[in-house]
Coordinates of C-alpha atoms in Angstrom, one line a residue:
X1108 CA 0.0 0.0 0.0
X1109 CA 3.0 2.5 0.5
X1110 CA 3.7 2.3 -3.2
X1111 CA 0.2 4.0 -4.1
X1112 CA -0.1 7.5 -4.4
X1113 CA -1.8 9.3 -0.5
X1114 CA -4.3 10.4 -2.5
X1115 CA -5.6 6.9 -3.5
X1116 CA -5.6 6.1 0.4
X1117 CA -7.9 8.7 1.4
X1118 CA -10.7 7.1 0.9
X1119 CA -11.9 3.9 2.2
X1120 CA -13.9 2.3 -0.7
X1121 CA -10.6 3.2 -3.3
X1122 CA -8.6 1.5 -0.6
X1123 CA -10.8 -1.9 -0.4
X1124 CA -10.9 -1.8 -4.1
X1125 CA -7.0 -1.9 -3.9
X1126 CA -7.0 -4.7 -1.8
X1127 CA -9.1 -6.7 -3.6
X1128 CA -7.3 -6.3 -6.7
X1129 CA -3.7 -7.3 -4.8
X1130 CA -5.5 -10.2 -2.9
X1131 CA -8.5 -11.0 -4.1
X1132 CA -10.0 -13.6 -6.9
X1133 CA -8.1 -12.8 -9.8
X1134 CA -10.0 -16.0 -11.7
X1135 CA -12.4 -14.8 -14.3
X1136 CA -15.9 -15.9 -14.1
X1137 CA -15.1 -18.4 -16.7
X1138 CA -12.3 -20.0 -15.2
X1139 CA -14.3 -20.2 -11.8
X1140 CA -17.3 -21.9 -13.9
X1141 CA -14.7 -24.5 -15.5
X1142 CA -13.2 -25.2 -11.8
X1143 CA -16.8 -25.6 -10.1
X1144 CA -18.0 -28.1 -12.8
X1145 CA -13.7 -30.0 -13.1
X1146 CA -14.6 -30.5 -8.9
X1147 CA -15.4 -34.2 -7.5
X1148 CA -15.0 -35.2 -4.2
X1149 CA -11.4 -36.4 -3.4
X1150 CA -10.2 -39.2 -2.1
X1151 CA -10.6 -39.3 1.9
X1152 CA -12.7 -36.3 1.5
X1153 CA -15.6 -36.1 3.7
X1154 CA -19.4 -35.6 2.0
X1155 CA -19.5 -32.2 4.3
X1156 CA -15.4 -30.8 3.1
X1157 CA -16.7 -31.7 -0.5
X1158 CA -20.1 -29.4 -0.1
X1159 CA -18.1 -27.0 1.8
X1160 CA -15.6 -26.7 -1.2
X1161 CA -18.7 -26.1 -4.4
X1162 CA -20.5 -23.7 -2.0
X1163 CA -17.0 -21.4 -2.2
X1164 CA -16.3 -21.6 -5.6
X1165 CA -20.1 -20.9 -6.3
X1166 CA -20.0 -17.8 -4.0
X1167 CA -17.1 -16.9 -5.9
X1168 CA -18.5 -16.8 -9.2
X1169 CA -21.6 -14.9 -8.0
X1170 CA -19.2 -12.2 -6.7
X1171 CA -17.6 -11.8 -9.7
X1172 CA -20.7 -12.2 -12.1
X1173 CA -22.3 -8.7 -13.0
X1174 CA -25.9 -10.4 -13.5
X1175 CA -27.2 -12.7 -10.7
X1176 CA -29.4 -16.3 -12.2
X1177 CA -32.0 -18.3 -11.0
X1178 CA -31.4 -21.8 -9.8
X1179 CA -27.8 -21.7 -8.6
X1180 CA -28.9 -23.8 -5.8
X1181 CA -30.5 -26.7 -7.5
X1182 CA -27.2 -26.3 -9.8
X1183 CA -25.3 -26.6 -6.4
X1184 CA -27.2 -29.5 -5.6
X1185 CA -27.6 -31.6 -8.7
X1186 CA -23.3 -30.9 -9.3
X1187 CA -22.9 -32.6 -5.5
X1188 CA -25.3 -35.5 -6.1
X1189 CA -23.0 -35.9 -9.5
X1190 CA -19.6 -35.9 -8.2
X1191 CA -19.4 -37.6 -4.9
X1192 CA -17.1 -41.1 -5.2
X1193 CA -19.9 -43.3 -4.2
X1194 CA -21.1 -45.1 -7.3
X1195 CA -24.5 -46.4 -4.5
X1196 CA -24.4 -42.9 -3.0
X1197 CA -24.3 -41.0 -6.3
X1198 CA -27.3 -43.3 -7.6
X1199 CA -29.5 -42.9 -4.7
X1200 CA -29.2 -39.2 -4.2
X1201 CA -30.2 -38.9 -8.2
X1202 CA -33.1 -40.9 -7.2
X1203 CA -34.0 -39.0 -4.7
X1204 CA -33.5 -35.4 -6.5
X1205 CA -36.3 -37.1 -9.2
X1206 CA -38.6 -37.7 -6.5
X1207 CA -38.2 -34.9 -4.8
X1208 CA -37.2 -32.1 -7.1
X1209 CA -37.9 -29.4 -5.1
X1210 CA -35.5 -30.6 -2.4
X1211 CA -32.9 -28.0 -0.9
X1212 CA -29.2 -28.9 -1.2
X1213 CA -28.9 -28.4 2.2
X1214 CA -31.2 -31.4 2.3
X1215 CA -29.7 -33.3 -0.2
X1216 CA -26.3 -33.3 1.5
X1217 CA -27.8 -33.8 4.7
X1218 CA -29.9 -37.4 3.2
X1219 CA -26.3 -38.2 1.8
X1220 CA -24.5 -38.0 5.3
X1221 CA -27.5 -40.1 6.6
X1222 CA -27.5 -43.1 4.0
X1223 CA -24.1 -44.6 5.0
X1224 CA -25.7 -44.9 8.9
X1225 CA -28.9 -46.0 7.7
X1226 CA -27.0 -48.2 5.1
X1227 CA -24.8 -49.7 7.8
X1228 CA -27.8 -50.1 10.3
X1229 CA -30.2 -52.6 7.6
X1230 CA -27.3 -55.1 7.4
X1231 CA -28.7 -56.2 10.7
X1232 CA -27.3 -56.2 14.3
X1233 CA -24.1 -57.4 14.9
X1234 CA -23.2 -58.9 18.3
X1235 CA -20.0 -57.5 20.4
X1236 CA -17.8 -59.9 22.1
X1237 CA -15.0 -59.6 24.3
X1238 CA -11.4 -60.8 23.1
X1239 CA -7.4 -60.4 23.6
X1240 CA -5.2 -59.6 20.3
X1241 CA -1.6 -60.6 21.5
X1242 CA -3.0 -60.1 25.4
X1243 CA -4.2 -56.4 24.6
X1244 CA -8.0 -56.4 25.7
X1245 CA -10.3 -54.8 22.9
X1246 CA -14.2 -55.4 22.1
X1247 CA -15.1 -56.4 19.0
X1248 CA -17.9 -56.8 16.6
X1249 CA -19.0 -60.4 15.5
X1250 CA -19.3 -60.3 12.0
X1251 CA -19.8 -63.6 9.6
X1252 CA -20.4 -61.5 6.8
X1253 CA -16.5 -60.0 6.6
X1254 CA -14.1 -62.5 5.4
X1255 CA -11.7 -60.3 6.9
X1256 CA -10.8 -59.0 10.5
X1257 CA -9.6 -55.1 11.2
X1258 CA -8.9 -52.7 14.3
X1259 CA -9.0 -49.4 14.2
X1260 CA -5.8 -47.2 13.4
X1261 CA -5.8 -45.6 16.4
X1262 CA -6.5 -48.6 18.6
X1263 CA -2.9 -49.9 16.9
X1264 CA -1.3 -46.9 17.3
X1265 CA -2.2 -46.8 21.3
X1266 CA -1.5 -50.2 21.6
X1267 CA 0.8 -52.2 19.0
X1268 CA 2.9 -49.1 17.9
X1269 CA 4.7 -49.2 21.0
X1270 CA 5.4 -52.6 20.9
X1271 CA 6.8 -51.9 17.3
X1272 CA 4.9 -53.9 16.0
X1273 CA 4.8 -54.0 11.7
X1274 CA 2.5 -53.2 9.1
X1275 CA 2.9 -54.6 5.7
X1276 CA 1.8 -52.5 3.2
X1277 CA -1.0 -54.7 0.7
X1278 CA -3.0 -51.4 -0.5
X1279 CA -2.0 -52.9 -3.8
X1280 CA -3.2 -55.8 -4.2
X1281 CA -6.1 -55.8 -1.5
X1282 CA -9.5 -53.5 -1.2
X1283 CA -11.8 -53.7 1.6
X1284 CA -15.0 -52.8 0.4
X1285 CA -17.9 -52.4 2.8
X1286 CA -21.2 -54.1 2.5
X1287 CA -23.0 -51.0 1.4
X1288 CA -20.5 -51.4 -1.5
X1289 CA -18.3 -48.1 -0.3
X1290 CA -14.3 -48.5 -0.3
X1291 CA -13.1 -48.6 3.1
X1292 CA -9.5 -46.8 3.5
X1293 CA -6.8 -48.9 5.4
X1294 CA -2.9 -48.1 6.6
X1295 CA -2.1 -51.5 6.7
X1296 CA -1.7 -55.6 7.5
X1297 CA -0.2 -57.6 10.8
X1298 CA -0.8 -60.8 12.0
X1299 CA -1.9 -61.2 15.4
X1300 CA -2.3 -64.4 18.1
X1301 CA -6.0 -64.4 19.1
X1302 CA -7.6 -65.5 22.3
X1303 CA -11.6 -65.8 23.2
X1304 CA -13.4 -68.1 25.3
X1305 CA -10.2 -69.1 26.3
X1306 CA -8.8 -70.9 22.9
X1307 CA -5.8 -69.4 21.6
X1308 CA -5.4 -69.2 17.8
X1309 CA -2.0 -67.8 16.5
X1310 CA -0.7 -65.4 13.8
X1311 CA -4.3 -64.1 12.3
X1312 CA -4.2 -61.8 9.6
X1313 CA -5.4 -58.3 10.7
X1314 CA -6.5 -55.3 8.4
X1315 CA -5.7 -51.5 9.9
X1316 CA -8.5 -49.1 8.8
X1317 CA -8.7 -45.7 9.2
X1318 CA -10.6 -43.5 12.1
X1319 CA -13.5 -42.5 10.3
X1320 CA -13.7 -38.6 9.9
X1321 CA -17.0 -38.1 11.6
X1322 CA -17.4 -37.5 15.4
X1323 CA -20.7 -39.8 15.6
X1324 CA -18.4 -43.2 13.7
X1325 CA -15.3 -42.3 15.9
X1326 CA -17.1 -42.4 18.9
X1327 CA -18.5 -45.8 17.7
X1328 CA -15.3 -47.1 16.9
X1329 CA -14.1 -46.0 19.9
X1330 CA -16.4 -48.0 21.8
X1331 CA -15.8 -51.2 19.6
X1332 CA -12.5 -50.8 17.8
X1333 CA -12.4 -54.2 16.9
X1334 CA -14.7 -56.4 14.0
X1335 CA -13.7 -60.3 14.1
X1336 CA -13.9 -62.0 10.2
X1337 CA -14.6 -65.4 9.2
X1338 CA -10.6 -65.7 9.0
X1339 CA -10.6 -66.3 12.7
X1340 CA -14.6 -67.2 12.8
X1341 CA -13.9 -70.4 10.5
X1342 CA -10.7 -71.6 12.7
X1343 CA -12.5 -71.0 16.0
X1344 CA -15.1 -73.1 14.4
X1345 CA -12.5 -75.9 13.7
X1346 CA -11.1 -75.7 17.1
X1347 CA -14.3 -75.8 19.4
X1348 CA -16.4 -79.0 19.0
X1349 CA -19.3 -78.4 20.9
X1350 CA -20.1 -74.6 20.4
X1351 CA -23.3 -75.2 22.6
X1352 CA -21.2 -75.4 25.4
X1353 CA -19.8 -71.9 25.5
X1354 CA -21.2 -69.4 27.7
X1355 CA -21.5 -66.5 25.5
X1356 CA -24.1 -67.0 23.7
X1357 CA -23.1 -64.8 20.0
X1358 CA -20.2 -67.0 20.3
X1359 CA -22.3 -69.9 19.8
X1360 CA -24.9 -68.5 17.3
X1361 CA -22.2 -67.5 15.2
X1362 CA -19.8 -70.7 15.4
X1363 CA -22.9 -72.5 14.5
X1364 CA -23.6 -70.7 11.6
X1365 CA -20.2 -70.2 10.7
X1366 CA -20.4 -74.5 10.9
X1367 CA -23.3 -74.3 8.2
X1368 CA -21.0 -72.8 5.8
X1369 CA -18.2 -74.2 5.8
X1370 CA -20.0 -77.0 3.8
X1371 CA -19.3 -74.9 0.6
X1372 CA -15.5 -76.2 0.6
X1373 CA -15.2 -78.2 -2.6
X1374 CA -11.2 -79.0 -1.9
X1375 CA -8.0 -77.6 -1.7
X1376 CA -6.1 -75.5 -4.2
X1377 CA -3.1 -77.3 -5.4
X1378 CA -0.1 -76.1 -7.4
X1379 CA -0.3 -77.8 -10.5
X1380 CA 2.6 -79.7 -12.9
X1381 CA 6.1 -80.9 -11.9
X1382 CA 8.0 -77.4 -11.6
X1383 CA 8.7 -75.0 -8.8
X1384 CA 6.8 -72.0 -9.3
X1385 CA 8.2 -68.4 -8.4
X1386 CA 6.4 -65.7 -7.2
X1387 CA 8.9 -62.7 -7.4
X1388 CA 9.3 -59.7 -4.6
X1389 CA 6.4 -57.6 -4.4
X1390 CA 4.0 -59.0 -7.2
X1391 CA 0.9 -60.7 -8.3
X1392 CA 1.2 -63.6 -10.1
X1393 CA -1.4 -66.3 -11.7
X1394 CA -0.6 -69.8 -11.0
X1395 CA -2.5 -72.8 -12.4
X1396 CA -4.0 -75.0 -9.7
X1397 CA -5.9 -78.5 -9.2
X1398 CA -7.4 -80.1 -6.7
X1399 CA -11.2 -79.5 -7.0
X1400 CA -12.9 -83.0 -6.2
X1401 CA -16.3 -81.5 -4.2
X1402 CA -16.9 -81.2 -0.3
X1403 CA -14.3 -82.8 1.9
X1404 CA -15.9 -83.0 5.2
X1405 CA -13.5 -85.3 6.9
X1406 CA -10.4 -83.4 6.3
X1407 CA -9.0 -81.2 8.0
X1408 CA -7.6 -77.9 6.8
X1409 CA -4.0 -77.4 6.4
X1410 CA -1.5 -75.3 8.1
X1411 CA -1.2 -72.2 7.2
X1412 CA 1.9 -72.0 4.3
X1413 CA 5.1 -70.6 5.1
X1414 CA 6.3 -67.3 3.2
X1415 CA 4.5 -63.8 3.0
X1416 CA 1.6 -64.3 0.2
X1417 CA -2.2 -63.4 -0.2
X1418 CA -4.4 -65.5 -2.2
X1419 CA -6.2 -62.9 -3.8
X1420 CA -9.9 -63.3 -3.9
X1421 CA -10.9 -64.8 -7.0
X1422 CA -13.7 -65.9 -8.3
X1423 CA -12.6 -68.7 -11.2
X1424 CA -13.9 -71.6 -13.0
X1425 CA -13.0 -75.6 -13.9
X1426 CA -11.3 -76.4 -17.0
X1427 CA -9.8 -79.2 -17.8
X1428 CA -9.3 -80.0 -14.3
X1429 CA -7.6 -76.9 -13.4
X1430 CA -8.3 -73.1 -12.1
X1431 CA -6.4 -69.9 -12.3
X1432 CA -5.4 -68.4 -8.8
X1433 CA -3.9 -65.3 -7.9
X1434 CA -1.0 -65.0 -5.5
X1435 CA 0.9 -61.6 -4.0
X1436 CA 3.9 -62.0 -2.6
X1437 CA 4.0 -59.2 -0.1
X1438 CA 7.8 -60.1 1.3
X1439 CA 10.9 -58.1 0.0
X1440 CA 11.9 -61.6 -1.3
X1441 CA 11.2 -64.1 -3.7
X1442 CA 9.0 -67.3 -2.9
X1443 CA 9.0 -70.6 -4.4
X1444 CA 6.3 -72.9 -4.3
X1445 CA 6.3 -76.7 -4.9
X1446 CA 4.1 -79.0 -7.2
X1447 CA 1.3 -80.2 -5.5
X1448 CA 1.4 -77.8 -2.2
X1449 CA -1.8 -76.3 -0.9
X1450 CA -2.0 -72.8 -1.4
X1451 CA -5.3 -71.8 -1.1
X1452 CA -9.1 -73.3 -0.2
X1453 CA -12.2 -73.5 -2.9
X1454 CA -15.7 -73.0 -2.3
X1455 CA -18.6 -73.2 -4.3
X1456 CA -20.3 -70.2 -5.0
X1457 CA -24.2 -69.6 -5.4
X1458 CA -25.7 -66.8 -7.8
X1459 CA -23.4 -66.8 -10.1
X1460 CA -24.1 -67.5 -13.4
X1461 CA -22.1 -70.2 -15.3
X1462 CA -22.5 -73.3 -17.9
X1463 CA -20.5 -75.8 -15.9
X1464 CA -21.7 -74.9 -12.6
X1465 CA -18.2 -75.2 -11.3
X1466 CA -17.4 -71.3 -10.3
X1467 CA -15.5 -71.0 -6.9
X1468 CA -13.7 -68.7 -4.7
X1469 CA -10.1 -69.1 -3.4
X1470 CA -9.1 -68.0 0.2
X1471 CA -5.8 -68.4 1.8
X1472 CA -5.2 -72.1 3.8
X1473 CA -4.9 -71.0 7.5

């Protein structure tokens, strides 16, 4: 301001006009129209940031727009329902913009923040148990529907980042999708001994998800910072025989149900031919596999292999006696695996269409 002329400062309105110019917008009404309609909601940006973010670039362009139009908030509204990462979200907020077209955007982002909760709250009650990850007490939901078992990121960094304990990084090759069919963000992978009911199962496999930004799902997670998958479900299963006789109750609903299932194992994944085959550092590779001869109810399941890989879940079918698997290799080293060892376990799969009936889905031998 000491560069301009006194007389220019003199007056208050030629000295805002000043400012503006040095700080202000210097987008043209164009440019802001192009960056409004280029926005979509980031990644790990919250449905509120992402409203927050179109309301300021549209207040922007009606500041710098010398004639004022009609409809900039179902504009506003219609943009958000558009652009948020959802593919479910985005489809039911355009069906509820066509039945309701007089709705607010205020009230379309506020049905939008409610659907996850209401989403999340039809899959049904899940019971909460009490368990011990490597002697650390946490509460946990029961859920048969997860093939997976997580903690929360800051439950591990309370608890296992002081033990230094490791994550290994599997963003790659894994994602965690919820049952509302939303991506669910995670840090990272450990395995973890397991005790409940007073059995002990070892080295589980673990997901690391992130805090969830909103107060009203931290507080939940808080509460339960723990969900336990059919990855520990299904050995618990094959450790207790009598699940009657356990004195918590969603224990024993669930190992029952959990029993019920299990008869969709149609055999065990088996690498096929005469050769070694590698599985380099770091990668995904498809391997050819046997071993699909229908339920085996009287055999056990097999130790879980030795080396750092993921049997990615895949759906494939029979051909000629054989299926395709995928396999990650998540060590900093190369793994071999023989002829003939079991890699991974098949089950039969219902609803999905296919002419030989023999579709099935691979997951890891544990």
């Amino acid at each position: 301001m000491k560069l301009y002329p006194k007389s220019d400062l003199t007056n208050s309105d030629k000295i805002f006009d000043l400012l503006q110019e040095s700080f202000g917008e210097k987008r043209s009404v164009p440019q802001l129209l192009k960056a409004f309609y280029d926005r979509r909601q980031r990644e790990g940006e919250t449905l509120r940031a992402f409203s927050h973010a179109l309301r300021e670039l549209q207040a922007k362009i009606e500041k710098k727009s010398v004639t004022k139009s009609s409809g900039q908030d179902a504009a506003l509204r219609d943009h958000f329902a558009e652009n948020v990462r959802d593919p479910l979200l985005r489809k039911e907020l355009k069906k509820f913009i066509r039945t309701h077209p007089e709705i607010s955007f205020l009230d379309t982002r506020e049905e939008a923040i409610r659907w996850p909760e209401e989403d999340e709250r039809s899959c049904g009650p899940r019971p909460r148990v009490a368990s011990s990850h490597e002697n650390i007490h946490v509460h946990c939901l029961l859920d048969s529907g997860s093939q997976v078992s997580t903690i929360t990121e800051s439950f591990f960094t309370n608890h296992f980042r002081p033990r230094r304990s490791k994550l290994l990084d599997i963003n790659q090759w894994v994602t965690l999708t919820a049952a509302n069919g939303l991506e669910i963000p995670y840090i990272g992978y450990l395995e973890l001994d397991f005790e409940a009911q007073g059995v002990t199962i070892p080295n589980r496999g673990v997901l690391v998800v992130r805090d969830p930004p909103d107060p009203q799902s931290r507080a939940r997670k808080e509460a339960v910072p723990g969900l336990i998958g059919m990855n520990i479900i299904q050995r618990k299963n094959q450790e207790i025989k009598e699940p009657k006789l356990l004195e918590d109750s969603a224990w024993t609903n669930t190992l029952q149900a959990a029993g019920k299932a299990m008869t969709s194992v149609r055999g065990f994944a088996k690498i096929a031919g005469k050769s070694d085959v590698r599985i380099p550092a770091g990668m995904v590779t498809t391997v050819d596999a046997t071993g699909y001869r229908g339920s085996q109810p009287g055999e056990d399941h097999p130790r879980r292999p030795r080396g750092s890989r993921v049997i990615m879940s895949t759906l494939s079918s029979v051909s000629r006696g054989r299926v395709k698997v995928q396999v990650a290799n998540i060590a900093q080293e190369d793994v071999w695996l023989r002829p003939r060892e079991r890699i991974g376990i098949m089950h039969a799969v219902a609803g999905v269409q296919d002419d030989n009936q023999a579709v099935i889905f691979f997951s890891l031998c544990q």
